[in-house]
Amino acid sequence: NTMAFLDFPEVQVVAVCDVCRENDGYLSWNWSQGKKGQTAGREPARRAVDEFYAKQKPSGQYRGCRAYADYRELLAKEDVDAVMIATPDHTHAVITMAALKSKRHVYCEKPLAWSVSETRQVTEAARAAGVATQLGNHGQASTEARVTCELIAAGAIGAVREVHASY
């Protein structure tokens, strides 16, 4: 998700957070990369962001990406407009609530919470915060998925009777 955000010129990634500093053996969610373990964690993410902006931003316009092990520290120290939450599922709601309480816009990967009650609490906090929120499945936010939906809705490929998808 972090690397996808780099494709948007109106967004600047300024901080990353992961409890793991750096480790091999992460499986990529992009199955086209195979199931070989990948190196991941906050330091590889920070390095990737810094390398991207070093090539993209004119000198003096990028202050570097900071890396945190604790989301609470990031929210307390960083002057950020929005956060993207793609942590293990059981932490989504608590991090989302903290971000909403600090009036940050939130994009949270599915699932938002583990219960209907918890989901309702997050929904009320989002309304009270008055910030933009989105629950998403990153793969469904791609240009390809959007264009496919637009083509079907416009009738460009005729009536759709059946769809097969496999992963």
PDB file of C-alpha atoms in Angstrom:
ATOM      1  CA  ASN A   1       0.000   0.000   0.000  1.00  0.00           C
ATOM      2  CA  THR A   2       2.780   2.424   0.844  1.00  0.00           C
ATOM      3  CA  MET A   3       4.362   1.976  -2.558  1.00  0.00           C
ATOM      4  CA  ALA A   4       0.985   2.546  -4.250  1.00  0.00           C
ATOM      5  CA  PHE A   5       0.609   5.887  -2.452  1.00  0.00           C
ATOM      6  CA  LEU A   6       3.855   7.029  -4.051  1.00  0.00           C
ATOM      7  CA  ASP A   7       2.065   7.009  -7.419  1.00  0.00           C
ATOM      8  CA  PHE A   8      -0.094   9.962  -6.335  1.00  0.00           C
ATOM      9  CA  PRO A   9       1.696  13.308  -6.760  1.00  0.00           C
ATOM     10  CA  GLU A  10      -0.717  14.988  -4.320  1.00  0.00           C
ATOM     11  CA  VAL A  11       0.398  12.624  -1.537  1.00  0.00           C
ATOM     12  CA  GLN A  12       3.709  12.660   0.284  1.00  0.00           C
ATOM     13  CA  VAL A  13       4.618   9.780   2.573  1.00  0.00           C
ATOM     14  CA  VAL A  14       6.466  11.281   5.546  1.00  0.00           C
ATOM     15  CA  ALA A  15       6.464   8.428   8.074  1.00  0.00           C
ATOM     16  CA  VAL A  16       6.067   4.680   8.323  1.00  0.00           C
ATOM     17  CA  CYS A  17       5.306   2.523  11.328  1.00  0.00           C
ATOM     18  CA  ASP A  18       5.898  -1.169  11.940  1.00  0.00           C
ATOM     19  CA  VAL A  19       6.714  -3.038  15.136  1.00  0.00           C
ATOM     20  CA  CYS A  20       9.268  -5.022  13.167  1.00  0.00           C
ATOM     21  CA  ARG A  21      12.462  -3.144  12.330  1.00  0.00           C
ATOM     22  CA  GLU A  22      13.521  -5.436   9.460  1.00  0.00           C
ATOM     23  CA  ASN A  23      13.089  -9.099   8.762  1.00  0.00           C
ATOM     24  CA  ASP A  24      13.148 -11.587   5.905  1.00  0.00           C
ATOM     25  CA  GLY A  25      10.430 -14.096   5.251  1.00  0.00           C
ATOM     26  CA  TYR A  26       7.386 -11.854   4.777  1.00  0.00           C
ATOM     27  CA  LEU A  27       5.072 -13.275   2.159  1.00  0.00           C
ATOM     28  CA  SER A  28       4.031 -10.740  -0.440  1.00  0.00           C
ATOM     29  CA  TRP A  29       0.304 -10.073  -0.814  1.00  0.00           C
ATOM     30  CA  ASN A  30       1.051  -9.671  -4.508  1.00  0.00           C
ATOM     31  CA  TRP A  31       0.976 -13.329  -5.539  1.00  0.00           C
ATOM     32  CA  SER A  32       2.479 -12.454  -8.914  1.00  0.00           C
ATOM     33  CA  GLN A  33       5.740 -11.944  -6.984  1.00  0.00           C
ATOM     34  CA  GLY A  34       5.637 -15.574  -5.911  1.00  0.00           C
ATOM     35  CA  LYS A  35       5.580 -16.963  -2.404  1.00  0.00           C
ATOM     36  CA  LYS A  36       9.266 -16.454  -1.735  1.00  0.00           C
ATOM     37  CA  GLY A  37       9.874 -14.527   1.460  1.00  0.00           C
ATOM     38  CA  GLN A  38      10.406 -10.788   1.082  1.00  0.00           C
ATOM     39  CA  THR A  39      12.321  -8.389   3.317  1.00  0.00           C
ATOM     40  CA  ALA A  40       9.946  -6.037   5.101  1.00  0.00           C
ATOM     41  CA  GLY A  41       9.538  -3.904   8.216  1.00  0.00           C
ATOM     42  CA  ARG A  42       9.811  -0.209   9.038  1.00  0.00           C
ATOM     43  CA  GLU A  43      13.403   0.275   7.865  1.00  0.00           C
ATOM     44  CA  PRO A  44      12.964  -1.296   4.409  1.00  0.00           C
ATOM     45  CA  ALA A  45       9.765   0.759   4.017  1.00  0.00           C
ATOM     46  CA  ARG A  46      11.539   3.953   5.090  1.00  0.00           C
ATOM     47  CA  ARG A  47      14.426   3.274   2.689  1.00  0.00           C
ATOM     48  CA  ALA A  48      12.045   2.579  -0.216  1.00  0.00           C
ATOM     49  CA  VAL A  49      10.152   5.841   0.394  1.00  0.00           C
ATOM     50  CA  ASP A  50      13.375   7.840   0.709  1.00  0.00           C
ATOM     51  CA  GLU A  51      14.792   6.312  -2.482  1.00  0.00           C
ATOM     52  CA  PHE A  52      11.590   7.112  -4.382  1.00  0.00           C
ATOM     53  CA  TYR A  53      11.496  10.755  -3.306  1.00  0.00           C
ATOM     54  CA  ALA A  54      15.239  11.209  -3.831  1.00  0.00           C
ATOM     55  CA  LYS A  55      14.523  10.612  -7.533  1.00  0.00           C
ATOM     56  CA  GLN A  56      11.237  12.545  -7.677  1.00  0.00           C
ATOM     57  CA  LYS A  57      11.471  15.655  -5.496  1.00  0.00           C
ATOM     58  CA  PRO A  58      13.609  18.702  -6.254  1.00  0.00           C
ATOM     59  CA  SER A  59      16.379  19.286  -3.723  1.00  0.00           C
ATOM     60  CA  GLY A  60      15.151  20.784  -0.460  1.00  0.00           C
ATOM     61  CA  GLN A  61      11.490  19.778  -0.904  1.00  0.00           C
ATOM     62  CA  TYR A  62      11.634  16.456   0.903  1.00  0.00           C
ATOM     63  CA  ARG A  63      12.611  16.158   4.533  1.00  0.00           C
ATOM     64  CA  GLY A  64      12.952  12.389   4.670  1.00  0.00           C
ATOM     65  CA  CYS A  65      10.723   9.591   5.891  1.00  0.00           C
ATOM     66  CA  ARG A  66      10.756   8.805   9.591  1.00  0.00           C
ATOM     67  CA  ALA A  67      10.200   5.323  10.951  1.00  0.00           C
ATOM     68  CA  TYR A  68       8.324   4.414  14.134  1.00  0.00           C
ATOM     69  CA  ALA A  69       7.755   1.186  16.035  1.00  0.00           C
ATOM     70  CA  ASP A  70       4.683   2.524  17.874  1.00  0.00           C
ATOM     71  CA  TYR A  71       1.735   4.198  16.147  1.00  0.00           C
ATOM     72  CA  ARG A  72       1.060   6.282  19.272  1.00  0.00           C
ATOM     73  CA  GLU A  73       4.469   7.902  18.948  1.00  0.00           C
ATOM     74  CA  LEU A  74       3.878   8.607  15.252  1.00  0.00           C
ATOM     75  CA  LEU A  75       0.493  10.246  15.983  1.00  0.00           C
ATOM     76  CA  ALA A  76       1.997  12.314  18.808  1.00  0.00           C
ATOM     77  CA  LYS A  77       5.070  13.518  16.894  1.00  0.00           C
ATOM     78  CA  GLU A  78       4.078  13.744  13.245  1.00  0.00           C
ATOM     79  CA  ASP A  79       2.177  16.587  11.649  1.00  0.00           C
ATOM     80  CA  VAL A  80       0.300  14.376   9.199  1.00  0.00           C
ATOM     81  CA  ASP A  81      -3.061  14.908   7.558  1.00  0.00           C
ATOM     82  CA  ALA A  82      -3.924  11.254   7.091  1.00  0.00           C
ATOM     83  CA  VAL A  83      -2.915   7.737   8.031  1.00  0.00           C
ATOM     84  CA  MET A  84      -3.197   4.461   6.182  1.00  0.00           C
ATOM     85  CA  ILE A  85      -3.689   1.415   8.391  1.00  0.00           C
ATOM     86  CA  ALA A  86      -2.681  -1.976   7.005  1.00  0.00           C
ATOM     87  CA  THR A  87      -1.592  -3.733  10.166  1.00  0.00           C
ATOM     88  CA  PRO A  88      -2.658  -7.178  11.401  1.00  0.00           C
ATOM     89  CA  ASP A  89      -6.460  -7.295  11.515  1.00  0.00           C
ATOM     90  CA  HIS A  90      -6.846  -7.266  15.312  1.00  0.00           C
ATOM     91  CA  THR A  91      -5.191  -3.826  15.540  1.00  0.00           C
ATOM     92  CA  HIS A  92      -7.229  -1.986  12.887  1.00  0.00           C
ATOM     93  CA  ALA A  93      -9.928  -0.550  15.145  1.00  0.00           C
ATOM     94  CA  VAL A  94      -7.672   0.631  17.962  1.00  0.00           C
ATOM     95  CA  ILE A  95      -5.282   2.437  15.609  1.00  0.00           C
ATOM     96  CA  THR A  96      -8.192   3.876  13.619  1.00  0.00           C
ATOM     97  CA  MET A  97      -9.773   5.210  16.842  1.00  0.00           C
ATOM     98  CA  ALA A  98      -6.492   6.854  17.872  1.00  0.00           C
ATOM     99  CA  ALA A  99      -6.129   8.489  14.456  1.00  0.00           C
ATOM    100  CA  LEU A 100      -9.734   9.715  14.489  1.00  0.00           C
ATOM    101  CA  LYS A 101      -9.374  11.155  17.980  1.00  0.00           C
ATOM    102  CA  SER A 102      -6.424  13.189  16.698  1.00  0.00           C
ATOM    103  CA  LYS A 103      -8.544  14.380  13.720  1.00  0.00           C
ATOM    104  CA  ARG A 104      -6.523  12.523  11.059  1.00  0.00           C
ATOM    105  CA  HIS A 105      -8.153  11.292   7.857  1.00  0.00           C
ATOM    106  CA  VAL A 106      -8.060   7.477   7.737  1.00  0.00           C
ATOM    107  CA  TYR A 107      -7.777   4.792   5.096  1.00  0.00           C
ATOM    108  CA  CYS A 108      -8.059   1.414   6.821  1.00  0.00           C
ATOM    109  CA  GLU A 109      -7.729  -1.947   5.164  1.00  0.00           C
ATOM    110  CA  LYS A 110     -10.424  -4.518   5.786  1.00  0.00           C
ATOM    111  CA  PRO A 111     -11.638  -5.666   8.233  1.00  0.00           C
ATOM    112  CA  LEU A 112     -12.253  -2.451  10.150  1.00  0.00           C
ATOM    113  CA  ALA A 113     -13.030  -4.255  13.392  1.00  0.00           C
ATOM    114  CA  TRP A 114     -13.692  -7.667  14.882  1.00  0.00           C
ATOM    115  CA  SER A 115     -17.300  -7.091  15.996  1.00  0.00           C
ATOM    116  CA  VAL A 116     -20.394  -5.151  14.992  1.00  0.00           C
ATOM    117  CA  SER A 117     -20.212  -3.204  18.261  1.00  0.00           C
ATOM    118  CA  GLU A 118     -16.601  -2.202  17.657  1.00  0.00           C
ATOM    119  CA  THR A 119     -17.458  -1.184  14.081  1.00  0.00           C
ATOM    120  CA  ARG A 120     -20.275   1.032  15.335  1.00  0.00           C
ATOM    121  CA  GLN A 121     -17.928   2.725  17.801  1.00  0.00           C
ATOM    122  CA  VAL A 122     -15.444   3.485  15.033  1.00  0.00           C
ATOM    123  CA  THR A 123     -18.254   4.773  12.801  1.00  0.00           C
ATOM    124  CA  GLU A 124     -19.432   7.180  15.509  1.00  0.00           C
ATOM    125  CA  ALA A 125     -15.863   8.349  16.139  1.00  0.00           C
ATOM    126  CA  ALA A 126     -15.429   8.996  12.406  1.00  0.00           C
ATOM    127  CA  ARG A 127     -18.613  11.087  12.308  1.00  0.00           C
ATOM    128  CA  ALA A 128     -17.536  13.045  15.384  1.00  0.00           C
ATOM    129  CA  ALA A 129     -14.044  13.670  13.977  1.00  0.00           C
ATOM    130  CA  GLY A 130     -15.428  15.168  10.774  1.00  0.00           C
ATOM    131  CA  VAL A 131     -12.602  13.769   8.672  1.00  0.00           C
ATOM    132  CA  ALA A 132     -12.598  11.649   5.545  1.00  0.00           C
ATOM    133  CA  THR A 133     -12.500   7.931   6.187  1.00  0.00           C
ATOM    134  CA  GLN A 134     -12.381   4.962   3.873  1.00  0.00           C
ATOM    135  CA  LEU A 135     -12.432   1.251   4.452  1.00  0.00           C
ATOM    136  CA  GLY A 136     -10.831  -0.482   1.577  1.00  0.00           C
ATOM    137  CA  ASN A 137      -9.406  -3.466  -0.064  1.00  0.00           C
ATOM    138  CA  HIS A 138      -6.364  -2.019  -1.792  1.00  0.00           C
ATOM    139  CA  GLY A 139      -6.712  -4.308  -4.798  1.00  0.00           C
ATOM    140  CA  GLN A 140     -10.205  -2.998  -5.458  1.00  0.00           C
ATOM    141  CA  ALA A 141      -8.934   0.587  -5.504  1.00  0.00           C
ATOM    142  CA  SER A 142      -6.769   0.018  -8.565  1.00  0.00           C
ATOM    143  CA  THR A 143      -7.209   1.767 -11.884  1.00  0.00           C
ATOM    144  CA  GLU A 144      -7.898  -1.608 -13.506  1.00  0.00           C
ATOM    145  CA  ALA A 145     -10.753  -2.408 -11.101  1.00  0.00           C
ATOM    146  CA  ARG A 146     -12.287   1.060 -11.514  1.00  0.00           C
ATOM    147  CA  VAL A 147     -12.096   0.989 -15.324  1.00  0.00           C
ATOM    148  CA  THR A 148     -13.588  -2.514 -15.391  1.00  0.00           C
ATOM    149  CA  CYS A 149     -16.534  -1.339 -13.281  1.00  0.00           C
ATOM    150  CA  GLU A 150     -17.003   1.725 -15.511  1.00  0.00           C
ATOM    151  CA  LEU A 151     -16.990  -0.409 -18.675  1.00  0.00           C
ATOM    152  CA  ILE A 152     -19.568  -2.808 -17.245  1.00  0.00           C
ATOM    153  CA  ALA A 153     -21.790   0.031 -15.966  1.00  0.00           C
ATOM    154  CA  ALA A 154     -21.625   1.755 -19.361  1.00  0.00           C
ATOM    155  CA  GLY A 155     -22.659  -1.436 -21.150  1.00  0.00           C
ATOM    156  CA  ALA A 156     -19.456  -1.356 -23.213  1.00  0.00           C
ATOM    157  CA  ILE A 157     -19.084  -5.137 -23.143  1.00  0.00           C
ATOM    158  CA  GLY A 158     -22.787  -5.984 -23.249  1.00  0.00           C
ATOM    159  CA  ALA A 159     -24.799  -7.666 -20.523  1.00  0.00           C
ATOM    160  CA  VAL A 160     -22.626  -9.499 -18.007  1.00  0.00           C
ATOM    161  CA  ARG A 161     -24.139 -12.887 -17.227  1.00  0.00           C
ATOM    162  CA  GLU A 162     -21.352 -14.636 -15.400  1.00  0.00           C
ATOM    163  CA  VAL A 163     -17.955 -13.797 -13.915  1.00  0.00           C
ATOM    164  CA  HIS A 164     -15.189 -16.221 -12.930  1.00  0.00           C
ATOM    165  CA  ALA A 165     -12.371 -15.059 -10.647  1.00  0.00           C
ATOM    166  CA  SER A 166      -9.687 -17.103  -9.003  1.00  0.00           C
ATOM    167  CA  TYR A 167      -6.696 -16.467  -6.820  1.00  0.00           C
TER     168      TYR A 167
END
